[in-house]
Amino acid sequence: MVTETTRTPVYELTKSDKSFIGWHIFFAVTALAVGSIFGPLQALQHAGIDLYPDLNFLFIEFNGVNAYYQGLTLHGVLNALIWTTFFITGFTTLVVIRTLKRPLAIPLLNRVGFWMMVVGLVVAAVPLLGDNASVLYTFYPPLEADVLFYLGLVLVVVGSWIEGYGFYITLYRWRKENPAEKTPFLALAVILNMVMWQIATIGIAAEILGLILPMTFGWVGGIDPQLSRTFFWFTGHPLVYFWLLPAYASWYGMLPKQAGGKLFSDSLARLAFWLFLLLSVPLGFHHQFVDPGVPAGWKFIHSLLTFGVGFPSLLTLFTVVASLEYAARRRGGKGLFGWIRALPWGDGSVTAQLLAGILFIFGGIGGVANASYNVNLVLHNTTWVPGHFHLTVASAVTLSFFGISYWLVPHITGKPLWRPKLAVVSSWVYFAGMLIFSNAMHTIGLLGAPRRTPLGLAPYVPDEWNGHLFRVAVGGAIMWIGLMMFVVIIAVTAWQRKRLPEGEHIDVPVAESLDDPNNAPAWLDRWKPWLIATVVLIILAYGPQLIDQIFGIESTSPGFSPQSPVPGG
Amino acid sequence: MTSDNGDETQGEFKPRGTVAFVAAFVAVLMLMWFSIYIILLSRGATI
Amino acid sequence: MSTSEHGEKVKLHIDPTERGWIRAAILVLVVFAISVTIAGFMLGIQVPTEEQRVDPRTIENELPWSDPGVREIVAGEKYDVYLLAKMWFFDPNTVPEPDATVEIPAGAEVTFYVTSVDVQHGFKIQGTNVNFMAVPGEVSKLTTVFNEPGSYDYICTEFCGTGHASMYGTVNITE
Ligand code: HEM
Ligand SMILES: [Cu+2]
Ligand SMILES: [Cu+2]
């Protein structure tokens, strides 16, 4: 059985809330299913198996080698931006309503935000499918896409902001109604994530509205590519925490319950989240260590700040593992490491999240290397980097979302999970493929293989890389099989006729904690000091360099289509 | 909100396995990080 | 533990084992920070820094960029290399049928200056720590020493459009 079934739900969501959350999951999983088609295609291409010409029906207009980049753009946008954002906002909606035990304050606001994201997705899809926006999901100017691509992205981001406002107002109301209570950890965690996102996305908003659209509309002659990179990475790093924090919320606040235990420390879980709010944004230059237009001193400072944000993740490692150990010991687990076997590995939701955690250990280690200032020279823009983030966003986050979906979809549909055993298998298959794939990607990265490159046709590939490129293909194909199992399980679960037996109900797993949350210090439930500190730190870490770059702006680069070396061509 | 009666509290549960786990983690972290660091040193200065 | 309703006077309680872990975690991060500082500020393995702004529209008309390639500063010891990144080759183009070569004696100190005339490109020399972005409007610069004779590929490591996968060149290091 996937999760406990209870007869008396603590707080029942309304039918309309459930279907609203369901729409989020529908678009999320659809985006993942479509975006992931290109994963194995890219992986096989690396090993010299070019399936693009054979699968040309996937493209509206098949355009030779451009198909690789068109597919890679779709892969990045649909998987990294759409699957994540839609899933996160849906999951956040569920957690807010269920743990605050009250409806959304202004449901219409959240609905407007959501449908705005859907419209944005459709608007961006038009040029993406037409090969008019094959600029990859980072859309570095002066590469220029069709204007609809940028407008679509703006709508998705603004829609997510509006959903955020709906959550903030709901929390505000709840605090007014419950002045003596601490905000439940899960509600705090997911809403804090939306606040962080709101602050972080100012960068990308400035980039698109202030630099890119004026160029695309022809109001200015060109763009300043260096400044646009700085704006982009202001958002780009916290973006990864926006993906990760909902998974952390589940590991801290739900997984212990699913495993039969309790959260080891509610206070430290809260502390970790406040530290993420404080430290997620002011360190974006660690993505720009090799940029020419940023002084090395600022890069070094941001590197140190990145070591700082490593700290709450290390805290998370201990607290989550201790919570799991507590659960395992209660289940009779013995030994220094033997307790791990006593965890409920037969539960597809738990297994997915445990495997997510294991892969994230390696993702985290690679991340520390990326962030280590000059160490970045060894691996910047090599295949090490996609090797790394398939362990983070495509494993820690994606596998955790698989695990969450395995109880969430039964919860909102009232239908039993289809083939619970297959759910366990799906995560193991994905995990196995990922081990092979990411290991190979890291290895050739260290040997110098560039990322974002169809290596199958690159003229400079030495024989030494071939064995590893083959492993990229094998691992990538296996991953895809595991991922498709997930998609099919969720689709069949949602569309089947079968319902849970009368009176039975799959509840949201909410873990209690070993320490009493009402014994946590007051400063762990106050927004003002943390928000002020966050803004001050951002101003200190970004202010001087941003002012320099903004006042020194040189909009001298005209836009280029990725298909032509002639400006505007 | 408080833990049910008869349960262990945080003070009574000693996370021995967790200590072993994070110790192993630090060992792997150090090993991997320094192996990349050594590649960096072997590829020479840049100024 | 004494509390008021809001936990006003409550101190943060941390389990002693976890307290130990917090210390260890901070120590590990400090060790890494010190290691990169040593490599950067004592061993001279530095990342690129602000160098020079240029105008990508006119750069090809001005020296030194109107005549990119190798400059001998001190014979056998010090060389500068100017390369223009373009969709989809490095100028001077050393592949596939070289119209120019980048030839440098082993053991010399070589400084690479690279900029782009169109979109963003990447620049990574295999087997060295030279790895940076080529951004239009900015000049990127790093120095290295090739100790072993042979040919070293430099590769475009950032997506720059259709021809990206074949954008590379070679440095020939002579005895
Ligand atoms: C079916 C499993 C998957 C496979 C086989 C796969 C394979 C790949 C490969 C080989 C690349 C590198 C392409 C290149 O650098 O030229 C890549 C890039 C990428 N993948 Fe995946 N992937 C999979 C699933 C995912 C998932 C689930 C996510 C996110 C949730 C994801 C996010 C990304 C991103 C963001 C990139 C970078 C795109 C860019 O460089 O612009 N992938 N993938
Ligand atoms: Cu980052
Ligand atoms: Cu390129």
PDB file of C-alpha atoms in Angstrom, chain A residues 135-307:
ATOM      1  CA  VAL A 135      17.772  29.356 -28.419  1.00  0.00           C
ATOM      2  CA  LEU A 136      17.837  26.822 -25.513  1.00  0.00           C
ATOM      3  CA  TYR A 137      16.112  27.424 -22.226  1.00  0.00           C
ATOM      4  CA  THR A 138      18.699  30.030 -21.162  1.00  0.00           C
ATOM      5  CA  PHE A 139      17.997  32.122 -24.336  1.00  0.00           C
ATOM      6  CA  TYR A 140      21.327  33.981 -24.063  1.00  0.00           C
ATOM      7  CA  PRO A 141      21.165  37.211 -26.082  1.00  0.00           C
ATOM      8  CA  PRO A 142      22.041  38.309 -28.683  1.00  0.00           C
ATOM      9  CA  LEU A 143      20.580  35.026 -29.876  1.00  0.00           C
ATOM     10  CA  GLU A 144      17.059  36.110 -30.627  1.00  0.00           C
ATOM     11  CA  ALA A 145      13.852  34.110 -30.585  1.00  0.00           C
ATOM     12  CA  ASP A 146      10.394  34.900 -31.860  1.00  0.00           C
ATOM     13  CA  VAL A 147       8.808  37.482 -29.563  1.00  0.00           C
ATOM     14  CA  LEU A 148       6.053  35.031 -28.579  1.00  0.00           C
ATOM     15  CA  PHE A 149       8.648  32.896 -26.800  1.00  0.00           C
ATOM     16  CA  TYR A 150       9.542  35.740 -24.429  1.00  0.00           C
ATOM     17  CA  LEU A 151       5.924  36.838 -23.972  1.00  0.00           C
ATOM     18  CA  GLY A 152       4.970  33.266 -23.105  1.00  0.00           C
ATOM     19  CA  LEU A 153       7.736  33.047 -20.514  1.00  0.00           C
ATOM     20  CA  VAL A 154       6.658  36.359 -19.011  1.00  0.00           C
ATOM     21  CA  LEU A 155       3.096  35.071 -18.655  1.00  0.00           C
ATOM     22  CA  VAL A 156       4.311  31.873 -16.970  1.00  0.00           C
ATOM     23  CA  VAL A 157       6.436  33.826 -14.489  1.00  0.00           C
ATOM     24  CA  VAL A 158       3.786  36.462 -13.758  1.00  0.00           C
ATOM     25  CA  GLY A 159       1.171  33.722 -13.398  1.00  0.00           C
ATOM     26  CA  SER A 160       3.366  32.009 -10.808  1.00  0.00           C
ATOM     27  CA  TRP A 161       3.703  35.349  -8.983  1.00  0.00           C
ATOM     28  CA  ILE A 162      -0.071  35.715  -8.866  1.00  0.00           C
ATOM     29  CA  GLU A 163      -0.495  32.214  -7.492  1.00  0.00           C
ATOM     30  CA  GLY A 164       2.094  33.263  -4.918  1.00  0.00           C
ATOM     31  CA  TYR A 165       0.043  36.314  -3.896  1.00  0.00           C
ATOM     32  CA  GLY A 166      -2.905  33.980  -3.343  1.00  0.00           C
ATOM     33  CA  PHE A 167      -0.773  31.931  -0.938  1.00  0.00           C
ATOM     34  CA  TYR A 168       0.593  34.958   0.925  1.00  0.00           C
ATOM     35  CA  ILE A 169      -2.892  36.345   1.517  1.00  0.00           C
ATOM     36  CA  THR A 170      -4.097  32.947   2.685  1.00  0.00           C
ATOM     37  CA  LEU A 171      -1.244  32.703   5.173  1.00  0.00           C
ATOM     38  CA  TYR A 172      -1.885  36.252   6.342  1.00  0.00           C
ATOM     39  CA  ARG A 173      -5.535  35.428   7.006  1.00  0.00           C
ATOM     40  CA  TRP A 174      -4.591  32.224   8.811  1.00  0.00           C
ATOM     41  CA  ARG A 175      -2.197  34.092  11.089  1.00  0.00           C
ATOM     42  CA  LYS A 176      -4.937  36.598  11.920  1.00  0.00           C
ATOM     43  CA  GLU A 177      -7.322  33.737  12.706  1.00  0.00           C
ATOM     44  CA  ASN A 178      -4.775  31.752  14.734  1.00  0.00           C
ATOM     45  CA  PRO A 179      -2.650  34.307  16.578  1.00  0.00           C
ATOM     46  CA  ALA A 180      -1.455  31.821  19.193  1.00  0.00           C
ATOM     47  CA  GLU A 181      -0.291  29.128  16.786  1.00  0.00           C
ATOM     48  CA  LYS A 182       2.973  28.611  14.947  1.00  0.00           C
ATOM     49  CA  THR A 183       2.658  28.315  11.197  1.00  0.00           C
ATOM     50  CA  PRO A 184       2.783  24.584  10.440  1.00  0.00           C
ATOM     51  CA  PHE A 185       6.215  23.688   9.078  1.00  0.00           C
ATOM     52  CA  LEU A 186       4.967  22.450   5.700  1.00  0.00           C
ATOM     53  CA  ALA A 187       2.917  25.576   5.022  1.00  0.00           C
ATOM     54  CA  LEU A 188       5.836  27.762   6.035  1.00  0.00           C
ATOM     55  CA  ALA A 189       8.209  25.798   3.798  1.00  0.00           C
ATOM     56  CA  VAL A 190       6.190  25.924   0.586  1.00  0.00           C
ATOM     57  CA  ILE A 191       5.096  29.545   0.991  1.00  0.00           C
ATOM     58  CA  LEU A 192       8.640  30.635   1.826  1.00  0.00           C
ATOM     59  CA  ASN A 193       9.663  28.997  -1.444  1.00  0.00           C
ATOM     60  CA  MET A 194       7.172  31.146  -3.362  1.00  0.00           C
ATOM     61  CA  VAL A 195       8.454  34.291  -1.611  1.00  0.00           C
ATOM     62  CA  MET A 196      12.026  33.402  -2.531  1.00  0.00           C
ATOM     63  CA  TRP A 197      10.882  32.851  -6.130  1.00  0.00           C
ATOM     64  CA  GLN A 198       9.168  36.236  -6.166  1.00  0.00           C
ATOM     65  CA  ILE A 199      12.396  37.963  -5.144  1.00  0.00           C
ATOM     66  CA  ALA A 200      14.576  35.873  -7.426  1.00  0.00           C
ATOM     67  CA  THR A 201      12.567  36.362 -10.610  1.00  0.00           C
ATOM     68  CA  ILE A 202      13.119  40.112 -10.556  1.00  0.00           C
ATOM     69  CA  GLY A 203      16.340  39.356 -12.469  1.00  0.00           C
ATOM     70  CA  ILE A 204      14.725  37.554 -15.371  1.00  0.00           C
ATOM     71  CA  ALA A 205      11.901  40.109 -15.442  1.00  0.00           C
ATOM     72  CA  ALA A 206      14.491  42.894 -15.786  1.00  0.00           C
ATOM     73  CA  GLU A 207      16.274  40.936 -18.496  1.00  0.00           C
ATOM     74  CA  ILE A 208      13.211  40.217 -20.630  1.00  0.00           C
ATOM     75  CA  LEU A 209      11.266  43.427 -20.077  1.00  0.00           C
ATOM     76  CA  GLY A 210      14.213  45.803 -19.838  1.00  0.00           C
ATOM     77  CA  LEU A 211      16.661  44.388 -22.393  1.00  0.00           C
ATOM     78  CA  ILE A 212      15.274  41.672 -24.654  1.00  0.00           C
ATOM     79  CA  LEU A 213      11.807  42.950 -25.571  1.00  0.00           C
ATOM     80  CA  PRO A 214      13.076  46.454 -26.431  1.00  0.00           C
ATOM     81  CA  MET A 215      15.568  44.789 -28.795  1.00  0.00           C
ATOM     82  CA  THR A 216      13.025  42.372 -30.254  1.00  0.00           C
ATOM     83  CA  PHE A 217      10.490  45.139 -30.848  1.00  0.00           C
ATOM     84  CA  GLY A 218      13.224  47.197 -32.515  1.00  0.00           C
ATOM     85  CA  TRP A 219      13.049  50.086 -30.052  1.00  0.00           C
ATOM     86  CA  VAL A 220      16.799  49.909 -29.489  1.00  0.00           C
ATOM     87  CA  GLY A 221      19.544  48.863 -31.876  1.00  0.00           C
ATOM     88  CA  GLY A 222      20.947  46.084 -29.749  1.00  0.00           C
ATOM     89  CA  ILE A 223      21.587  44.587 -26.366  1.00  0.00           C
ATOM     90  CA  ASP A 224      24.315  44.304 -23.737  1.00  0.00           C
ATOM     91  CA  PRO A 225      24.962  40.534 -23.556  1.00  0.00           C
ATOM     92  CA  GLN A 226      27.053  40.714 -20.383  1.00  0.00           C
ATOM     93  CA  LEU A 227      24.396  42.611 -18.443  1.00  0.00           C
ATOM     94  CA  SER A 228      21.741  40.221 -19.690  1.00  0.00           C
ATOM     95  CA  ARG A 229      23.782  37.300 -18.319  1.00  0.00           C
ATOM     96  CA  THR A 230      24.030  38.987 -14.945  1.00  0.00           C
ATOM     97  CA  PHE A 231      20.268  39.534 -14.828  1.00  0.00           C
ATOM     98  CA  PHE A 232      19.634  35.985 -15.977  1.00  0.00           C
ATOM     99  CA  TRP A 233      21.788  34.369 -13.292  1.00  0.00           C
ATOM    100  CA  PHE A 234      20.287  36.563 -10.604  1.00  0.00           C
ATOM    101  CA  THR A 235      17.270  34.334 -11.215  1.00  0.00           C
ATOM    102  CA  GLY A 236      19.086  31.273 -12.508  1.00  0.00           C
ATOM    103  CA  HIS A 237      20.656  30.102  -9.290  1.00  0.00           C
ATOM    104  CA  PRO A 238      17.670  30.593  -6.967  1.00  0.00           C
ATOM    105  CA  LEU A 239      15.670  28.826  -9.682  1.00  0.00           C
ATOM    106  CA  VAL A 240      17.390  25.612  -8.638  1.00  0.00           C
ATOM    107  CA  TYR A 241      16.321  26.176  -5.041  1.00  0.00           C
ATOM    108  CA  PHE A 242      12.784  26.899  -6.203  1.00  0.00           C
ATOM    109  CA  TRP A 243      12.815  23.383  -7.667  1.00  0.00           C
ATOM    110  CA  LEU A 244      14.533  21.797  -4.723  1.00  0.00           C
ATOM    111  CA  LEU A 245      12.763  23.281  -1.705  1.00  0.00           C
ATOM    112  CA  PRO A 246       9.404  21.559  -2.327  1.00  0.00           C
ATOM    113  CA  ALA A 247      11.308  18.250  -2.444  1.00  0.00           C
ATOM    114  CA  TYR A 248      13.041  19.201   0.828  1.00  0.00           C
ATOM    115  CA  ALA A 249       9.635  20.071   2.316  1.00  0.00           C
ATOM    116  CA  SER A 250       8.445  16.582   1.467  1.00  0.00           C
ATOM    117  CA  TRP A 251      11.615  14.944   2.842  1.00  0.00           C
ATOM    118  CA  TYR A 252      11.327  16.856   6.116  1.00  0.00           C
ATOM    119  CA  GLY A 253       7.596  17.070   6.615  1.00  0.00           C
ATOM    120  CA  MET A 254       6.042  14.088   4.829  1.00  0.00           C
ATOM    121  CA  LEU A 255       8.558  11.317   4.201  1.00  0.00           C
ATOM    122  CA  PRO A 256       9.132  10.626   7.954  1.00  0.00           C
ATOM    123  CA  LYS A 257       5.407   9.984   8.331  1.00  0.00           C
ATOM    124  CA  GLN A 258       5.342   7.756   5.252  1.00  0.00           C
ATOM    125  CA  ALA A 259       8.304   5.822   6.638  1.00  0.00           C
ATOM    126  CA  GLY A 260       6.590   5.380   9.988  1.00  0.00           C
ATOM    127  CA  GLY A 261       8.527   7.917  12.051  1.00  0.00           C
ATOM    128  CA  LYS A 262       8.737  11.550  12.932  1.00  0.00           C
ATOM    129  CA  LEU A 263      10.660  14.628  11.910  1.00  0.00           C
ATOM    130  CA  PHE A 264      13.850  14.666  13.984  1.00  0.00           C
ATOM    131  CA  SER A 265      13.882  18.413  14.568  1.00  0.00           C
ATOM    132  CA  ASP A 266      11.131  20.806  13.603  1.00  0.00           C
ATOM    133  CA  SER A 267      13.191  23.831  14.683  1.00  0.00           C
ATOM    134  CA  LEU A 268      16.189  22.970  12.525  1.00  0.00           C
ATOM    135  CA  ALA A 269      13.944  22.246   9.570  1.00  0.00           C
ATOM    136  CA  ARG A 270      12.540  25.754   9.900  1.00  0.00           C
ATOM    137  CA  LEU A 271      16.007  27.223  10.364  1.00  0.00           C
ATOM    138  CA  ALA A 272      17.198  25.539   7.162  1.00  0.00           C
ATOM    139  CA  PHE A 273      14.332  27.057   5.195  1.00  0.00           C
ATOM    140  CA  TRP A 274      14.907  30.561   6.548  1.00  0.00           C
ATOM    141  CA  LEU A 275      18.565  30.217   5.590  1.00  0.00           C
ATOM    142  CA  PHE A 276      17.515  29.259   2.079  1.00  0.00           C
ATOM    143  CA  LEU A 277      15.410  32.405   1.852  1.00  0.00           C
ATOM    144  CA  LEU A 278      18.368  34.440   3.048  1.00  0.00           C
ATOM    145  CA  LEU A 279      21.067  32.824   0.908  1.00  0.00           C
ATOM    146  CA  SER A 280      19.464  31.537  -2.298  1.00  0.00           C
ATOM    147  CA  VAL A 281      19.680  34.760  -4.277  1.00  0.00           C
ATOM    148  CA  PRO A 282      22.899  36.693  -3.500  1.00  0.00           C
ATOM    149  CA  LEU A 283      25.321  34.259  -5.154  1.00  0.00           C
ATOM    150  CA  GLY A 284      24.438  34.114  -8.845  1.00  0.00           C
ATOM    151  CA  PHE A 285      27.957  35.044  -9.996  1.00  0.00           C
ATOM    152  CA  HIS A 286      28.957  31.458  -9.279  1.00  0.00           C
ATOM    153  CA  HIS A 287      27.388  30.746 -12.683  1.00  0.00           C
ATOM    154  CA  GLN A 288      29.548  33.474 -14.191  1.00  0.00           C
ATOM    155  CA  PHE A 289      33.004  32.497 -12.943  1.00  0.00           C
ATOM    156  CA  VAL A 290      34.258  32.477 -16.534  1.00  0.00           C
ATOM    157  CA  ASP A 291      32.465  35.632 -17.698  1.00  0.00           C
ATOM    158  CA  PRO A 292      34.756  38.385 -18.968  1.00  0.00           C
ATOM    159  CA  GLY A 293      32.719  41.324 -17.654  1.00  0.00           C
ATOM    160  CA  VAL A 294      32.539  40.493 -13.943  1.00  0.00           C
ATOM    161  CA  PRO A 295      35.481  41.323 -11.646  1.00  0.00           C
ATOM    162  CA  ALA A 296      37.169  38.275 -10.095  1.00  0.00           C
ATOM    163  CA  GLY A 297      36.695  39.744  -6.609  1.00  0.00           C
ATOM    164  CA  TRP A 298      32.901  39.584  -6.861  1.00  0.00           C
ATOM    165  CA  LYS A 299      33.134  36.066  -8.211  1.00  0.00           C
ATOM    166  CA  PHE A 300      35.166  35.082  -5.187  1.00  0.00           C
ATOM    167  CA  ILE A 301      32.680  36.655  -2.758  1.00  0.00           C
ATOM    168  CA  HIS A 302      29.792  34.844  -4.412  1.00  0.00           C
ATOM    169  CA  SER A 303      31.759  31.615  -4.225  1.00  0.00           C
ATOM    170  CA  LEU A 304      32.112  32.032  -0.459  1.00  0.00           C
ATOM    171  CA  LEU A 305      28.395  32.832  -0.161  1.00  0.00           C
ATOM    172  CA  THR A 306      27.688  29.637  -2.078  1.00  0.00           C
ATOM    173  CA  PHE A 307      29.641  27.650   0.488  1.00  0.00           C
TER     174      PHE A 307
END
